[in-house]
Tab-separated table of N, CA and C in Angstrom:
chain	number	residue	atom	x	y	z
A	58	MET	N	0.495	14.781	-15.032
A	58	MET	CA	0.221	13.433	-15.710
A	58	MET	C	1.511	12.612	-14.548
A	59	GLY	N	1.114	11.627	-14.336
A	59	GLY	CA	2.486	11.157	-13.551
A	59	GLY	C	3.359	10.047	-13.713
A	60	THR	N	3.894	9.105	-13.576
A	60	THR	CA	5.047	8.094	-13.738
A	60	THR	C	4.468	7.699	-12.787
A	61	LEU	N	4.691	6.298	-13.336
A	61	LEU	CA	5.021	4.586	-12.927
A	61	LEU	C	6.981	4.258	-13.287
A	62	TYR	N	7.393	3.616	-12.551
A	62	TYR	CA	8.873	3.158	-12.769
A	62	TYR	C	8.837	1.801	-11.928
A	63	TYR	N	8.864	0.832	-13.279
A	63	TYR	CA	8.756	-0.063	-12.396
A	63	TYR	C	10.387	-1.113	-12.431
A	64	GLY	N	10.793	-1.413	-11.707
A	64	GLY	CA	12.339	-1.667	-12.300
A	64	GLY	C	13.130	-1.443	-13.001
A	65	ASP	N	14.347	-2.221	-13.826
A	65	ASP	CA	14.954	-1.922	-14.815
A	65	ASP	C	14.047	-1.195	-15.970
A	66	VAL	N	12.911	-1.115	-15.854
A	66	VAL	CA	12.095	-1.018	-17.343
A	66	VAL	C	12.608	0.479	-17.971
A	67	ALA	N	13.577	0.470	-19.064
A	67	ALA	CA	14.113	2.121	-19.726
A	67	ALA	C	12.113	2.936	-19.540
A	68	THR	N	11.767	2.788	-20.262
A	68	THR	CA	10.558	3.908	-20.699
A	68	THR	C	9.286	3.470	-19.535
A	69	PRO	N	9.510	4.290	-18.572
A	69	PRO	CA	8.669	4.458	-17.784
A	69	PRO	C	6.730	4.592	-18.098
A	70	ILE	N	5.943	4.657	-16.552
A	70	ILE	CA	4.402	4.007	-17.806
A	70	ILE	C	4.464	5.689	-16.819
A	71	GLU	N	3.695	6.405	-18.147
A	71	GLU	CA	2.153	7.364	-17.753
A	71	GLU	C	1.233	7.581	-17.773
A	72	ILE	N	1.230	7.679	-16.587
A	72	ILE	CA	-0.693	7.675	-15.644
A	72	ILE	C	-1.186	8.466	-15.740
A	73	GLU	N	-2.517	9.567	-15.668
A	73	GLU	CA	-2.663	10.567	-15.230
A	73	GLU	C	-2.485	11.123	-13.792
A	74	ASP	N	-2.050	11.844	-13.727
A	74	ASP	CA	-2.140	11.226	-11.282
A	74	ASP	C	-3.561	10.639	-10.568
A	75	ARG	N	-4.759	11.716	-11.020
A	75	ARG	CA	-5.786	10.846	-10.839
A	75	ARG	C	-5.682	9.222	-10.686
A	76	ALA	N	-5.351	8.880	-11.398
A	76	ALA	CA	-5.777	7.999	-11.918
A	76	ALA	C	-4.706	7.028	-11.195
A	77	LEU	N	-3.190	7.042	-10.544
A	77	LEU	CA	-1.714	6.415	-10.955
A	77	LEU	C	-2.191	6.685	-8.953
A	78	ALA	N	-2.543	8.135	-7.881
A	78	ALA	CA	-3.210	7.688	-6.940
A	78	ALA	C	-4.368	5.639	-6.488
A	79	HIS	N	-4.958	6.354	-7.774
A	79	HIS	CA	-6.289	4.217	-7.126
A	79	HIS	C	-5.544	3.781	-7.251
A	80	VAL	N	-4.797	3.604	-8.984
A	80	VAL	CA	-3.889	2.154	-8.248
A	80	VAL	C	-2.646	1.450	-7.694
A	81	LYS	N	-2.182	2.847	-7.400
A	81	LYS	CA	-1.322	2.639	-5.933
A	81	LYS	C	-1.637	2.508	-5.146
A	82	VAL	N	-2.677	2.766	-5.001
A	82	VAL	CA	-3.608	1.861	-3.801
A	82	VAL	C	-4.247	0.801	-3.798
A	83	VAL	N	-3.828	0.245	-4.905
A	83	VAL	CA	-4.711	-1.274	-5.277
A	83	VAL	C	-3.155	-1.847	-4.916
A	84	ILE	N	-2.470	-1.249	-6.176
A	84	ILE	CA	-0.523	-2.169	-6.372
A	84	ILE	C	-0.379	-1.942	-4.557
A	85	ALA	N	-0.839	-1.171	-4.105
A	85	ALA	CA	0.581	-1.360	-2.889
A	85	ALA	C	-0.273	-2.351	-1.759
A	86	THR	N	-1.530	-2.506	-2.040
A	86	THR	CA	-2.915	-3.588	-1.162
A	86	THR	C	-1.597	-4.401	-1.311
A	87	LYS	N	-2.285	-5.158	-2.709
A	87	LYS	CA	-2.311	-6.198	-2.533
A	87	LYS	C	-0.367	-7.252	-2.474
A	88	LEU	N	0.395	-6.487	-3.254
A	88	LEU	CA	2.056	-6.433	-3.035
A	88	LEU	C	2.725	-6.422	-1.308
A	89	ARG	N	1.265	-6.253	-0.574
A	89	ARG	CA	1.725	-6.177	0.807
A	89	ARG	C	1.104	-7.481	1.233
A	90	ARG	N	0.126	-7.348	0.539
A	90	ARG	CA	0.302	-9.595	0.294
A	90	ARG	C	1.179	-10.169	0.234
A	91	GLY	N	2.245	-9.807	-0.486
A	91	GLY	CA	3.069	-11.090	-1.070
A	91	GLY	C	2.023	-11.519	-2.534
A	92	GLU	N	0.823	-10.776	-3.297
A	92	GLU	CA	0.574	-10.586	-4.492
A	92	GLU	C	1.200	-10.834	-5.036
A	93	SER	N	1.313	-11.334	-6.996
A	93	SER	CA	1.975	-11.167	-7.737
A	93	SER	C	0.655	-10.799	-8.575
A	94	PHE	N	0.791	-10.586	-10.407
A	94	PHE	CA	-0.608	-10.325	-10.423
A	94	PHE	C	-0.276	-9.117	-12.385
A	95	THR	N	-0.560	-8.939	-12.095
A	95	THR	CA	-0.410	-7.597	-14.187
A	95	THR	C	-1.232	-6.617	-13.675
A	96	LEU	N	-0.150	-5.945	-14.400
A	96	LEU	CA	-1.448	-4.308	-14.922
A	96	LEU	C	-0.930	-4.537	-16.794
A	97	SER	N	-2.161	-4.337	-16.636
A	97	SER	CA	-2.702	-4.068	-18.530
A	97	SER	C	-2.807	-2.213	-18.412
A	98	TRP	N	-2.511	-1.982	-19.229
A	98	TRP	CA	-3.333	0.039	-19.817
A	98	TRP	C	-3.473	-0.099	-21.730
A	99	VAL	N	-4.618	1.035	-21.849
A	99	VAL	CA	-4.107	0.828	-23.334
A	99	VAL	C	-2.314	2.252	-23.670
A	100	HIS	N	-1.952	2.172	-24.517
A	100	HIS	CA	-0.965	3.051	-24.905
A	100	HIS	C	-2.661	4.884	-25.237
A	101	GLY	N	-1.310	5.482	-24.990
A	101	GLY	CA	-1.544	7.072	-24.696
A	101	GLY	C	-2.610	7.604	-25.740
A	102	PRO	N	-2.581	8.128	-26.207
A	102	PRO	CA	-2.261	9.432	-27.853
A	102	PRO	C	-1.270	9.797	-28.139
A	103	ASP	N	-0.182	9.336	-27.528
A	103	ASP	CA	1.323	9.895	-27.575
A	103	ASP	C	2.487	8.848	-28.394
A	104	GLN	N	1.803	8.075	-27.908
A	104	GLN	CA	2.447	6.610	-27.807
A	104	GLN	C	1.556	5.855	-28.970
A	105	GLU	N	3.190	4.630	-29.650
A	105	GLU	CA	1.950	3.637	-31.017
A	105	GLU	C	1.094	2.958	-29.998
A	106	VAL	N	-0.111	2.780	-30.950
A	106	VAL	CA	-1.270	2.528	-30.642
A	106	VAL	C	-0.202	0.827	-30.058
A	107	GLY	N	-1.664	0.732	-28.727
A	107	GLY	CA	-1.982	-0.760	-28.912
A	107	GLY	C	-1.982	-0.770	-27.158
A	108	ARG	N	-1.631	-1.805	-26.549
A	108	ARG	CA	-1.305	-1.521	-24.694
A	108	ARG	C	-0.469	-2.050	-24.126
A	109	SER	N	-0.037	-2.213	-23.117
A	109	SER	CA	0.640	-2.831	-22.471
A	109	SER	C	0.336	-3.813	-21.059
A	110	THR	N	1.423	-4.832	-20.448
A	110	THR	CA	0.970	-5.834	-19.607
A	110	THR	C	2.276	-5.732	-18.975
A	111	VAL	N	3.004	-5.464	-17.239
A	111	VAL	CA	3.701	-6.291	-16.982
A	111	VAL	C	3.530	-6.893	-15.720
A	112	TRP	N	3.947	-7.586	-15.035
A	112	TRP	CA	4.178	-8.569	-14.190
A	112	TRP	C	5.162	-7.773	-13.128
A	113	LEU	N	3.528	-7.556	-12.072
A	113	LEU	CA	3.841	-6.806	-10.533
A	113	LEU	C	4.579	-7.919	-10.068
A	114	HIS	N	5.180	-7.844	-8.974
A	114	HIS	CA	5.885	-8.580	-8.051
A	114	HIS	C	5.879	-8.275	-6.926
A	115	PRO	N	6.072	-8.435	-5.806
A	115	PRO	CA	6.659	-7.829	-4.626
A	115	PRO	C	8.557	-6.990	-4.886
A	116	SER	N	9.123	-8.132	-5.537
A	116	SER	CA	10.481	-8.035	-4.958
A	116	SER	C	11.044	-7.372	-5.631
A	117	ILE	N	10.556	-7.026	-7.384
A	117	ILE	CA	10.598	-5.813	-8.042
A	117	ILE	C	10.474	-4.285	-7.558
A	118	PRO	N	11.857	-3.363	-7.704
A	118	PRO	CA	11.299	-1.798	-7.328
A	118	PRO	C	10.161	-1.287	-8.387
A	119	LEU	N	10.216	0.048	-6.731
A	119	LEU	CA	8.784	0.183	-7.812
A	119	LEU	C	8.214	1.902	-7.628
A	120	ARG	N	8.269	2.841	-8.374
A	120	ARG	CA	8.100	4.113	-7.405
A	120	ARG	C	7.199	5.100	-7.825
A	121	PHE	N	6.508	5.377	-7.682
A	121	PHE	CA	5.360	6.335	-8.417
A	121	PHE	C	5.305	7.477	-8.638
A	122	VAL	N	5.584	8.873	-9.043
A	122	VAL	CA	5.804	9.767	-9.184
A	122	VAL	C	5.015	10.476	-9.936
A	123	PHE	N	4.739	11.743	-9.086
A	123	PHE	CA	3.608	12.417	-9.502
A	123	PHE	C	3.680	14.021	-9.512
A	124	ASP	N	2.642	14.295	-10.610
A	124	ASP	CA	2.896	15.917	-10.773
A	124	ASP	C	2.165	16.115	-10.181
A	125	GLU	N	0.978	16.352	-9.617
A	125	GLU	CA	0.329	17.772	-9.236
A	125	GLU	C	0.799	17.339	-7.222
A	126	PRO	N	1.314	18.646	-6.127
A	126	PRO	CA	1.916	18.261	-4.595
A	126	PRO	C	0.551	17.774	-3.780
A	127	GLU	N	-0.076	17.916	-3.769
A	127	GLU	CA	-1.539	17.949	-3.013
A	127	GLU	C	-1.832	16.267	-3.186
A	128	PRO	N	-1.938	15.882	-3.190
A	128	PRO	CA	-3.375	13.857	-2.870
A	128	PRO	C	-3.990	14.377	-3.922
A	129	ALA	N	-4.562	13.452	-4.254
A	129	ALA	CA	-6.359	13.307	-5.184
A	129	ALA	C	-7.439	13.081	-3.557
A	130	LEU	N	-8.450	12.741	-3.809
A	130	LEU	CA	-9.545	12.485	-3.173
A	130	LEU	C	-9.344	11.511	-4.264
A	131	LEU	N	-10.153	10.601	-2.996
A	131	LEU	CA	-9.886	8.747	-3.827
A	131	LEU	C	-11.194	8.636	-3.690
A	132	SER	N	-11.467	7.427	-4.785
A	132	SER	CA	-12.442	7.800	-4.775
A	132	SER	C	-12.839	5.646	-4.993
A	133	ARG	N	-14.228	6.045	-3.580
A	133	ARG	CA	-13.932	3.588	-2.889
A	133	ARG	C	-14.578	3.124	-4.381
A	134	ALA	N	-15.007	3.498	-5.300
A	134	ALA	CA	-16.318	2.768	-6.400
A	134	ALA	C	-15.231	2.670	-6.965
A	135	TRP	N	-13.627	3.614	-7.173
A	135	TRP	CA	-12.818	3.281	-8.941
A	135	TRP	C	-12.029	1.852	-8.198
A	136	ILE	N	-11.490	2.102	-6.690
A	136	ILE	CA	-10.616	1.473	-6.039
A	136	ILE	C	-11.401	0.640	-5.615
A	137	GLU	N	-12.955	0.181	-5.740
A	137	GLU	CA	-12.771	-1.064	-5.633
A	137	GLU	C	-13.529	-1.404	-6.979
A	138	ALA	N	-13.527	-1.005	-7.436
A	138	ALA	CA	-13.609	-1.698	-9.597
A	138	ALA	C	-12.216	-1.764	-10.059
A	139	LEU	N	-11.416	-0.993	-9.804
A	139	LEU	CA	-9.296	-1.267	-10.060
A	139	LEU	C	-9.204	-2.719	-9.348
A	140	ALA	N	-9.540	-2.630	-7.467
A	140	ALA	CA	-9.682	-4.060	-6.765
A	140	ALA	C	-10.214	-5.470	-6.905
A	141	THR	N	-11.087	-5.439	-8.011
A	141	THR	CA	-11.970	-6.318	-8.517
A	141	THR	C	-10.560	-6.778	-9.677
A	142	SER	N	-10.606	-6.527	-10.473
A	142	SER	CA	-9.889	-6.441	-11.955
A	142	SER	C	-8.807	-7.120	-11.907
A	143	ALA	N	-7.650	-6.485	-10.703
A	143	ALA	CA	-6.938	-7.352	-9.898
A	143	ALA	C	-6.504	-8.440	-9.581
A	144	ASN	N	-8.131	-9.159	-8.913
A	144	ASN	CA	-7.948	-10.265	-8.511
A	144	ASN	C	-8.453	-10.570	-9.414
A	145	SER	N	-8.813	-10.749	-10.491
A	145	SER	CA	-9.547	-11.547	-11.163
A	145	SER	C	-8.126	-12.241	-12.630
A	146	SER	N	-8.222	-13.020	-12.816
A	146	SER	CA	-7.364	-13.739	-14.224
A	146	SER	C	-6.633	-13.031	-14.936
A	147	GLY	N	-7.700	-11.378	-14.983
A	147	GLY	CA	-6.766	-11.126	-16.043
A	147	GLY	C	-6.000	-9.712	-15.426
A	148	GLY	N	-6.126	-10.254	-13.877
A	148	GLY	CA	-5.078	-8.980	-13.786
A	148	GLY	C	-5.831	-7.461	-13.535
A	149	LEU	N	-4.799	-6.778	-12.422
A	149	LEU	CA	-5.500	-4.615	-13.114
A	149	LEU	C	-5.486	-4.553	-14.222
A	150	LEU	N	-6.568	-3.905	-14.655
A	150	LEU	CA	-6.937	-2.723	-15.850
A	150	LEU	C	-7.087	-2.621	-15.819
A	151	LEU	N	-6.368	-0.969	-15.788
A	151	LEU	CA	-6.843	0.472	-15.638
A	151	LEU	C	-7.947	0.673	-16.183
A	152	VAL	N	-8.659	0.710	-15.651
A	152	VAL	CA	-10.310	1.427	-15.964
A	152	VAL	C	-10.650	3.505	-15.691
A	153	ASP	N	-11.259	3.226	-16.786
A	153	ASP	CA	-12.384	4.934	-16.019
A	153	ASP	C	-13.043	4.684	-15.153
A	154	GLU	N	-13.232	5.351	-14.340
A	154	GLU	CA	-13.205	6.207	-13.006
A	154	GLU	C	-14.728	6.324	-13.273
A	155	PRO	N	-15.679	5.090	-12.088
A	155	PRO	CA	-17.017	4.833	-12.122
A	155	PRO	C	-17.947	6.029	-12.104
A	156	GLU	N	-17.944	6.918	-13.203
A	156	GLU	CA	-19.921	7.524	-12.982
A	156	GLU	C	-20.136	8.480	-11.724
A	157	SER	N	-20.768	7.054	-10.723
A	157	SER	CA	-21.297	8.383	-9.867
A	157	SER	C	-20.184	7.684	-8.386
A	158	SER	N	-19.156	8.355	-8.634
A	158	SER	CA	-18.004	7.806	-7.315
A	158	SER	C	-17.892	8.836	-6.614
A	159	GLY	N	-17.936	8.456	-5.841
A	159	GLY	CA	-17.513	9.022	-4.445
A	159	GLY	C	-17.113	9.033	-3.745
A	160	SER	N	-15.997	9.857	-2.403
A	160	SER	CA	-14.864	9.498	-1.991
A	160	SER	C	-15.152	8.383	-0.423
């Protein structure tokens, strides 16, 4: 389970390593362009039922921590799906990996 630390939020965001690797690519691309946007996710099974959203801005500290020492192989289809949601008015929504994904 990977962890996303954003700003001075007391509770870090836990995201499975492979998903976090894909989210990282999309977030880094948008922030590199100076774009602000939201990131939303459904709470995990060990958390209170619900969902959360954070506002991502280039000036707020952000750190990605992965449990796995080796980087995940990335799926272009998943990155594209995440990027499409990030560019929408609803912001980046952590969606499942598409079934027919390839590198």
